[in-house]
mmCIF file of C-alpha atoms in Angstrom:
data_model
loop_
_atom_site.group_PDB
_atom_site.id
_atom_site.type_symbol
_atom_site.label_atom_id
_atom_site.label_comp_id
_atom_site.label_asym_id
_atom_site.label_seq_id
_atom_site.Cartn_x
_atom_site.Cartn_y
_atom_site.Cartn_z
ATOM 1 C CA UNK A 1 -17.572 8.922 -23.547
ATOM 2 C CA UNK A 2 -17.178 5.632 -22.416
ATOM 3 C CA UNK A 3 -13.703 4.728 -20.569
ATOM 4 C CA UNK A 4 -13.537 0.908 -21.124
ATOM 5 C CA UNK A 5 -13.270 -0.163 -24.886
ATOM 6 C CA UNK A 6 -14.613 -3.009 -25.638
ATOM 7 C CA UNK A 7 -11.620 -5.307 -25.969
ATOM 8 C CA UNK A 8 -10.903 -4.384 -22.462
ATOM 9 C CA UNK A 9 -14.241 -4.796 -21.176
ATOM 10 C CA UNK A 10 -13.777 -8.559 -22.761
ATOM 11 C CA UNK A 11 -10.762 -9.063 -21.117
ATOM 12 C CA UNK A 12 -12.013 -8.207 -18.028
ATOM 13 C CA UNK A 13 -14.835 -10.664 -18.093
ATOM 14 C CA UNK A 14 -12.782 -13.147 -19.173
ATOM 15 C CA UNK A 15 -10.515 -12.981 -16.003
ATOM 16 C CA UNK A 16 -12.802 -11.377 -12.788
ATOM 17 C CA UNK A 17 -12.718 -12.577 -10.492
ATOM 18 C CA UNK A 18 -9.785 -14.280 -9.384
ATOM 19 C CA UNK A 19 -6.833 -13.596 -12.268
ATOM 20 C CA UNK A 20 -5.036 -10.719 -12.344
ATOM 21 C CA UNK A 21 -4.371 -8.707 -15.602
ATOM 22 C CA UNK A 22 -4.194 -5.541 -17.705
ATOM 23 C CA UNK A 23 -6.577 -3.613 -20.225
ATOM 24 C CA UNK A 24 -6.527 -0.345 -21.416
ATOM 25 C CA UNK A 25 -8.328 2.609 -20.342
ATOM 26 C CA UNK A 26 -9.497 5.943 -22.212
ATOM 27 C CA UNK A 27 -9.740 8.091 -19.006
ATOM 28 C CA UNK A 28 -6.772 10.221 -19.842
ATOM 29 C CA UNK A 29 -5.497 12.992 -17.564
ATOM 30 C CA UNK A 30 -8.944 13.856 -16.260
ATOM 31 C CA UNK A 31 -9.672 17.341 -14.875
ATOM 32 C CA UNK A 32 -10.795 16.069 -11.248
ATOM 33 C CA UNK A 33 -7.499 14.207 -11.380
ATOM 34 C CA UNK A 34 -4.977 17.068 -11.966
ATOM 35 C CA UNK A 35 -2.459 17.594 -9.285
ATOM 36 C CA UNK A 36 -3.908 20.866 -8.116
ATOM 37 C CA UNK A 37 -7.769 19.279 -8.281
ATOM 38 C CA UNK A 38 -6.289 16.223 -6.520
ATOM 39 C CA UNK A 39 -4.739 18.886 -3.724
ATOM 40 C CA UNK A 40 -7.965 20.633 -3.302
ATOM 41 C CA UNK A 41 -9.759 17.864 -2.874
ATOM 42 C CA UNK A 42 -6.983 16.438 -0.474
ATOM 43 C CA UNK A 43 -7.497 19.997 1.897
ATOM 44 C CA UNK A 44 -11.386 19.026 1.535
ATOM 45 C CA UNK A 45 -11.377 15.734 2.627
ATOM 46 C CA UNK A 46 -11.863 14.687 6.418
ATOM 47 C CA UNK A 47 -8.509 13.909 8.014
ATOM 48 C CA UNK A 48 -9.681 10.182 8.493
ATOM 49 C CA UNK A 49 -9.322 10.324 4.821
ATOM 50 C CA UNK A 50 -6.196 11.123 4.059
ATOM 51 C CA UNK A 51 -2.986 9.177 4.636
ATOM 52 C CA UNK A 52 0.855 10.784 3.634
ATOM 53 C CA UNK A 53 4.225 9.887 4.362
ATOM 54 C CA UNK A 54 7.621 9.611 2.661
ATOM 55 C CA UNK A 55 7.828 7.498 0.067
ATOM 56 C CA UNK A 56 11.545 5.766 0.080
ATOM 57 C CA UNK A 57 9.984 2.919 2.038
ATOM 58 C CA UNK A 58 11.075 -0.858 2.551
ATOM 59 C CA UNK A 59 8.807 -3.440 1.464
ATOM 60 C CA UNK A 60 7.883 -4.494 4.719
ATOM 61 C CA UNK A 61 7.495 -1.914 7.504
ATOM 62 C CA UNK A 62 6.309 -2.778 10.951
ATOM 63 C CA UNK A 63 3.501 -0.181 11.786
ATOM 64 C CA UNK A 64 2.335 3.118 9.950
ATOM 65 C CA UNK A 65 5.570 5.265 8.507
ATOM 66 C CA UNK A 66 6.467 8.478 10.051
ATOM 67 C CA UNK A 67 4.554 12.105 8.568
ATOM 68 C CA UNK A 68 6.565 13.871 6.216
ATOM 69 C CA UNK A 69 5.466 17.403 8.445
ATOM 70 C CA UNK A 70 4.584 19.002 4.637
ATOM 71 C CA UNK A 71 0.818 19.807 4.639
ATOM 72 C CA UNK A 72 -0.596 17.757 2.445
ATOM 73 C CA UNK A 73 -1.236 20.058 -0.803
ATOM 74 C CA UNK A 74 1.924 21.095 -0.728
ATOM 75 C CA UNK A 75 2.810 17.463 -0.743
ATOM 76 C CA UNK A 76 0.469 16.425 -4.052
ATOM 77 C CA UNK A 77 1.066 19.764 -5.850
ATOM 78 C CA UNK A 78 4.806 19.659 -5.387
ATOM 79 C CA UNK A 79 4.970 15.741 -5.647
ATOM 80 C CA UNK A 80 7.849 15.332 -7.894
ATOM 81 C CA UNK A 81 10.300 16.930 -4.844
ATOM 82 C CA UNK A 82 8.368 16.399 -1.903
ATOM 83 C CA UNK A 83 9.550 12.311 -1.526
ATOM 84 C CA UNK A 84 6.198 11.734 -0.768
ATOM 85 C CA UNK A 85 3.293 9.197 -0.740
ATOM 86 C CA UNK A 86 -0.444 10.354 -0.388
ATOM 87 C CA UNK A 87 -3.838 8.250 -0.845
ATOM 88 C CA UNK A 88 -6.846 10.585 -0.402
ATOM 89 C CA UNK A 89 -9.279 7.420 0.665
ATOM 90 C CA UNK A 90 -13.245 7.279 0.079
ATOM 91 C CA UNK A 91 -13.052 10.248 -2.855
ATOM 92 C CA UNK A 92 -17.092 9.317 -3.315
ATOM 93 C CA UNK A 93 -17.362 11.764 -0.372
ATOM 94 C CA UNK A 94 -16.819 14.691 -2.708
ATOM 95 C CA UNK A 95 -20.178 14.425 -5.662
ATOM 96 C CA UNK A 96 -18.031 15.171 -8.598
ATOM 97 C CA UNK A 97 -15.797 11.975 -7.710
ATOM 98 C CA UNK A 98 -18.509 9.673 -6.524
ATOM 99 C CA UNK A 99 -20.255 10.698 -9.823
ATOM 100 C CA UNK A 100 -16.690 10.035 -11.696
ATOM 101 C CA UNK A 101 -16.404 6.529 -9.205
ATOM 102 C CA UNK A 102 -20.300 5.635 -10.562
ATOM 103 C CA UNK A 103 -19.538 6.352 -13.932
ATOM 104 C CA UNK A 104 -16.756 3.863 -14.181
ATOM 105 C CA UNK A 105 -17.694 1.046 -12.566
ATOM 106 C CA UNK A 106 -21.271 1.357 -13.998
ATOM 107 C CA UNK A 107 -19.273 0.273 -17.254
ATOM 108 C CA UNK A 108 -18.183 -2.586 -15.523
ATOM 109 C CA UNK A 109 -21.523 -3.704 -13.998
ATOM 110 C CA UNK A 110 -22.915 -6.559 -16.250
ATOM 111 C CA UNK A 111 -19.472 -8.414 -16.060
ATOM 112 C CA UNK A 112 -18.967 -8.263 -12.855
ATOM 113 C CA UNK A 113 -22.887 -9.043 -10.965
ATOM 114 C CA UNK A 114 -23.255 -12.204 -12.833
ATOM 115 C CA UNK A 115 -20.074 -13.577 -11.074
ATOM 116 C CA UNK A 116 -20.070 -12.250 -8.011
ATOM 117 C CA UNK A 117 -23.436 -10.738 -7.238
ATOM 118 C CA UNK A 118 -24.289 -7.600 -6.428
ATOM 119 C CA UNK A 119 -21.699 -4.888 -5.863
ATOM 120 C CA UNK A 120 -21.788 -3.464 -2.877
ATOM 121 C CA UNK A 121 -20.285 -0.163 -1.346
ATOM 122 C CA UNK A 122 -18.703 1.196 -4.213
ATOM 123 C CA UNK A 123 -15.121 3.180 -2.803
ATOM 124 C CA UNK A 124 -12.484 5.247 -4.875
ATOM 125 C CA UNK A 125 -8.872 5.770 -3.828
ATOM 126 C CA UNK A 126 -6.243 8.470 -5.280
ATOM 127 C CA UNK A 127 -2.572 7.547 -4.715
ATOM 128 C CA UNK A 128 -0.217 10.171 -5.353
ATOM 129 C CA UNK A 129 3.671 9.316 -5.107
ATOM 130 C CA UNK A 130 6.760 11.009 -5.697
ATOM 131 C CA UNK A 131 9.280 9.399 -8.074
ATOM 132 C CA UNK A 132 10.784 6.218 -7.152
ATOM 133 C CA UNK A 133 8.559 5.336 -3.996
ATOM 134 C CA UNK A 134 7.446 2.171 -2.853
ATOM 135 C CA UNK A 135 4.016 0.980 -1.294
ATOM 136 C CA UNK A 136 4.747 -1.764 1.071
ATOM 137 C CA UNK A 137 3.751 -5.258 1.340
ATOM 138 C CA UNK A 138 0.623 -5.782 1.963
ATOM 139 C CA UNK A 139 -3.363 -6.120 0.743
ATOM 140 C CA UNK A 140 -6.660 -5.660 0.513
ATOM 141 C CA UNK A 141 -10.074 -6.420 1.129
ATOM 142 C CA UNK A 142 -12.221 -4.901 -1.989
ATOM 143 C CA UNK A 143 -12.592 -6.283 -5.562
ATOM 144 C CA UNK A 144 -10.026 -3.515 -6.817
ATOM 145 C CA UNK A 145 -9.052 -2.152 -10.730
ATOM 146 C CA UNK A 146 -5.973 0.013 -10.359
ATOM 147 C CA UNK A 147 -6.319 2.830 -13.626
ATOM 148 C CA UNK A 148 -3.023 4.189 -14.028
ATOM 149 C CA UNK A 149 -3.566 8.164 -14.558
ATOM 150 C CA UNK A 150 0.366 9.807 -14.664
ATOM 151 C CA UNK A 151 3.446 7.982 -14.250
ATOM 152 C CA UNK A 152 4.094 4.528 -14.565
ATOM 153 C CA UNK A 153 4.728 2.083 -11.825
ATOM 154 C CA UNK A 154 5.451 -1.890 -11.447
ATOM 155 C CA UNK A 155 3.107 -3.613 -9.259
ATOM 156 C CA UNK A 156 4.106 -7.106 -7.812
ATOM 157 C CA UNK A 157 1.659 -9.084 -7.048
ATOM 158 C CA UNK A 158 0.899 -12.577 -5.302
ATOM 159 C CA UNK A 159 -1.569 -15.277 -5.339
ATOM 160 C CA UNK A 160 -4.648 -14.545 -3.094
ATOM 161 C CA UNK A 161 -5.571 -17.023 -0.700
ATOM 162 C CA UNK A 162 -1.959 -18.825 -0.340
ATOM 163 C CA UNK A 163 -0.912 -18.695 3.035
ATOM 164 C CA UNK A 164 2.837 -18.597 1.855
ATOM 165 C CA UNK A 165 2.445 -14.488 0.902
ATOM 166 C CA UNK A 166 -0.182 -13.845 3.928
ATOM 167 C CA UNK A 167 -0.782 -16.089 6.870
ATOM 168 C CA UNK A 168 -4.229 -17.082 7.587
ATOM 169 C CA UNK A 169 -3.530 -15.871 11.107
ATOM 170 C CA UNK A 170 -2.500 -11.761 9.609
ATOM 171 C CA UNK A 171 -5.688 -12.225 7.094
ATOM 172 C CA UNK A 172 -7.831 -13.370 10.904
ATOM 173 C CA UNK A 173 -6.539 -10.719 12.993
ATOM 174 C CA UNK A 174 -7.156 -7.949 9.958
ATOM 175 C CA UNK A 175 -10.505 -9.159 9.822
ATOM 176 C CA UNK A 176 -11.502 -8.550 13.753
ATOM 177 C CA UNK A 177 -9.785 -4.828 13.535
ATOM 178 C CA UNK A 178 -6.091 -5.278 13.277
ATOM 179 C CA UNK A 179 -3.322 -4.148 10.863
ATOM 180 C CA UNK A 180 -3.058 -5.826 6.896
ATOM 181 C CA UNK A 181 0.659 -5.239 6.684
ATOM 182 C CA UNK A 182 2.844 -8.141 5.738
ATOM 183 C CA UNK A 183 5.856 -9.319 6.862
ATOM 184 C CA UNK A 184 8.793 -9.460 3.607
ATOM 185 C CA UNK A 185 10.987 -11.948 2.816
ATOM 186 C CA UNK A 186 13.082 -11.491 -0.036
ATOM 187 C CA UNK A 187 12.582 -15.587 -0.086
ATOM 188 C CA UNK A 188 8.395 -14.400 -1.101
ATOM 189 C CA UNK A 189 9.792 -12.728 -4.397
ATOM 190 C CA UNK A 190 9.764 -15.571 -6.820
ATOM 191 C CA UNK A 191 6.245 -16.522 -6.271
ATOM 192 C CA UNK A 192 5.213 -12.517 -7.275
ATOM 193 C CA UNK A 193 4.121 -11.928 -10.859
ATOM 194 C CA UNK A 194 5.047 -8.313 -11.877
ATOM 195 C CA UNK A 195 2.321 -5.746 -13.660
ATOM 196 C CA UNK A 196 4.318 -2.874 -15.410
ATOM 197 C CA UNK A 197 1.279 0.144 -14.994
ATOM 198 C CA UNK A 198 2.150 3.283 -17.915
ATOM 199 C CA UNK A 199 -0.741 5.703 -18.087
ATOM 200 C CA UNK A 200 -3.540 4.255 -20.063
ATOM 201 C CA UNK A 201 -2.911 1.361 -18.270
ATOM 202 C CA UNK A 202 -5.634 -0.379 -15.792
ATOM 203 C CA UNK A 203 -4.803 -3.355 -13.542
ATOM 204 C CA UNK A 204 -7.342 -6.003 -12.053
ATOM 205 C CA UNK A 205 -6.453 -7.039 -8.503
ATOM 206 C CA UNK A 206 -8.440 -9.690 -7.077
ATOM 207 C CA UNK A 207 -9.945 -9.590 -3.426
ATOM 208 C CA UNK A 208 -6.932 -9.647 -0.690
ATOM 209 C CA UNK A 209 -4.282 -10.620 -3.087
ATOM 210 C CA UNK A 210 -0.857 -9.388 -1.521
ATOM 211 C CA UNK A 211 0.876 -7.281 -3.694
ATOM 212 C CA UNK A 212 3.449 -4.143 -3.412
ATOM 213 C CA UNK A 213 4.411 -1.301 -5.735
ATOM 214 C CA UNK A 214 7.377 0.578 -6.756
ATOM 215 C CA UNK A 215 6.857 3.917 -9.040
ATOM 216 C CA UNK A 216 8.307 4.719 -11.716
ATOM 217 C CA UNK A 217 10.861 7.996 -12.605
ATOM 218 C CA UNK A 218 8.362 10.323 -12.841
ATOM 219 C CA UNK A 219 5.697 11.615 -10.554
ATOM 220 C CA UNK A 220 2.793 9.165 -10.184
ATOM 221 C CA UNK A 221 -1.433 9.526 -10.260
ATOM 222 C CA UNK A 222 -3.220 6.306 -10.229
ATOM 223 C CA UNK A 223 -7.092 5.883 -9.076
ATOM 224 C CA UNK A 224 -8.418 2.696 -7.517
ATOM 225 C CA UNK A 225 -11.809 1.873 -8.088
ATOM 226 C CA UNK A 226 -13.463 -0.781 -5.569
ATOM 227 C CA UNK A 227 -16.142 -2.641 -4.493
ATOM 228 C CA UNK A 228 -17.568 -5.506 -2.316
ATOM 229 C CA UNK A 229 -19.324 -8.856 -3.057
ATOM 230 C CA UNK A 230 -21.542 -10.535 -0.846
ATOM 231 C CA UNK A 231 -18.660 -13.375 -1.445
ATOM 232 C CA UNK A 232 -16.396 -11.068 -0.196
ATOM 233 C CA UNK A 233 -17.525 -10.460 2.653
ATOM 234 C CA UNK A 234 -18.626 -13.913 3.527
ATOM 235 C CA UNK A 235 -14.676 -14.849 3.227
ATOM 236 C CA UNK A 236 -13.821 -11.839 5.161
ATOM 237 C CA UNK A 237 -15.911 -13.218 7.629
ATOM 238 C CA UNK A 238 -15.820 -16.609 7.857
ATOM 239 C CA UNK A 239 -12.067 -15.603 8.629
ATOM 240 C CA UNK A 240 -12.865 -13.532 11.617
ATOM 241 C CA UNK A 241 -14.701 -16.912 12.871
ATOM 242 C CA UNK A 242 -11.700 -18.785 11.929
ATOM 243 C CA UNK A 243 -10.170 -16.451 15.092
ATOM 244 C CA UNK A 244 -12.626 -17.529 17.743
ATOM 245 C CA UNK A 245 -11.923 -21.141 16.300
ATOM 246 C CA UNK A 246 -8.367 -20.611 17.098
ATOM 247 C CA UNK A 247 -8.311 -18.850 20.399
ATOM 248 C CA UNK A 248 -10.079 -22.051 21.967
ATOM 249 C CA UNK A 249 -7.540 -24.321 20.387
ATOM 250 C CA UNK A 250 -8.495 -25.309 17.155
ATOM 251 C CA UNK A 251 -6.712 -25.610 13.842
ATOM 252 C CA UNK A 252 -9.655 -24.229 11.552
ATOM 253 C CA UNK A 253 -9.242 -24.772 7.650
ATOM 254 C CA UNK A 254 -8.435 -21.563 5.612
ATOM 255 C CA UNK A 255 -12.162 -19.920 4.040
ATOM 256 C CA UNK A 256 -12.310 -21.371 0.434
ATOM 257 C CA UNK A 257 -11.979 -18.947 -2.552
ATOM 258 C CA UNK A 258 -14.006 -17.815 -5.421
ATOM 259 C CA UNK A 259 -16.958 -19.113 -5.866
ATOM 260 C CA UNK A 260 -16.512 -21.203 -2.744
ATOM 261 C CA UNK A 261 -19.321 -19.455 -0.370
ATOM 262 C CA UNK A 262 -17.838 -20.009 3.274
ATOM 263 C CA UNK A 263 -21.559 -19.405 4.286
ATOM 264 C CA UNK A 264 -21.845 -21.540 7.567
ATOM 265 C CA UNK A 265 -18.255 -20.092 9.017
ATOM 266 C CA UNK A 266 -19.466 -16.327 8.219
ATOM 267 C CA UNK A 267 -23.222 -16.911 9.562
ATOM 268 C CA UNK A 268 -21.272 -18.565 13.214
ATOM 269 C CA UNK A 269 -19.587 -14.633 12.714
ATOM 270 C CA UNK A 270 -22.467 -12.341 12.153
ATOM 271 C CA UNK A 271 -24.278 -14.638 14.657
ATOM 272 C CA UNK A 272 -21.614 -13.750 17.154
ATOM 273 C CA UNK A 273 -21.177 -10.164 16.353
ATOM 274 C CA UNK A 274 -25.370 -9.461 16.738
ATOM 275 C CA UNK A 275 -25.107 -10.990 20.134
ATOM 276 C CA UNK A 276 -22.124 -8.962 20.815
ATOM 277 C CA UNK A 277 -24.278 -5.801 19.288
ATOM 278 C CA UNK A 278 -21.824 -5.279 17.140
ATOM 279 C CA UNK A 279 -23.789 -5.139 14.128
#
């Protein structure tokens, strides 16, 4: 059974990579993404891979939130009264989800390598959240289609690559092994475009695009699926060399977006990093 209908498939291609939008999905309430499959999973995941904390959270938080102290399958399987967030991060580790993560964004292949090239290390993300909790500010760094499983939830989102939602020194300093967090000001709001997510629902968000979320009255199950682009990485690194640029005093312009290929600034980085023997 394919997941993507057509109409959303065309919709898709239409607007990857750099517009945001919605399509429809036919994954439905999956086994592998039951609460008490998503739980097991969760206790057989490395700890690395799992993240958990409460889930009435301000937009902008300064650092990682506090634990809730619930384990964490007691969190997912009682999520509608545990007040809790939970992403179980790199699912592909388990066979049946990197064989569910394959199987998806196989669909998705010939609209997306024609744009962006090849697509390169293929990651899947649960989030589980309790009723009326928030993901903060923030983004990230993968090509990234949000498939709304349970629940609904608005997403707000911003536009990537505007140094008004996420200054080019946070995107720098994220890029050479610091935090992606955001600061908030309710000031940022009216530039955000707002995604309402009901199950059935997929969202497209493009490559480091700021966005928070805020879930809906019922219990929430969404799966991210994600990959890289050699253009991705190029702009993730021509922005680490934007860092050294900086530290010895200069101003350097912000990478340039999609299909810009910021190859000289991310070939000074990889340059750098071999010498350093970092890659």
């Amino acid at each position: 059974m394919t997941v993507f209908p057509q109409e959303s498939l065309h919709t898709f291609a239409r607007n990857y990579p750099e517009v945001p939008h919605r399509f429809v999905h036919n994954l439905g309430t999956h086994p592998l993404l039951e609460l008490d499959a998503l739980a097991a999973l969760a206790e057989a995941l490395p700890p690395g891979s799992i993240e958990y904390n409460f889930a009435d959270l301000p937009l902008g938080i300064d650092g990682k939130p506090a634990p809730t102290g619930i384990p964490i399958g007691e969190t997912i399987r009682r999520i509608g009264e545990t007040g809790s967030w939970a992403a179980l991060k790199n699912i592909e580790q388990v066979p049946a989800y990197a064989d569910l993560l394959h199987g998806l964004l196989a669909e998705l292949r010939e609209a997306i390598e024609p744009r962006t090239g090849a697509m390169l290390k293929l990651q899947g993300f649960v989030f589980i959240t309790s009723p009326g909790g928030v993901t903060p500010y923030h983004f990230d760094p993968e090509h990234n289609i949000l498939l709304q499983v349970r629940g609904a939830k608005v997403m707000t989102q911003f536009p990537a690559g505007d140094a008004r939602y996420a200054p080019d020194e946070t995107h720098e300093s994220y890029h050479t092994g610091g935090g992606r967090e955001l600061h908030w000001d309710d000031g940022l709001l009216a530039g955000g475009t707002e995604f309402a997510l009901a199950a059935g629902e997929a969202l497209f968000v493009p490559v480091m695009a700021p966005h928070f979320v805020r879930n809906g009255p019922q219990p929430s199950v969404s799966l991210s699926i994600t990959w890289r682009s050699e253009w991705s990485f190029a702009e993730a690194d021509a922005r680490a060399f934007n860092k050294v640029l900086r530290r010895i005093g200069f101003k350097p312009r912000a990478p340039g977006r999609w299909p810009a290929r910021n190859g000289a600034k991310a070939l000074g980085w990889r340059l750098l990093a071999r010498i350093a023997g970092k890659r």
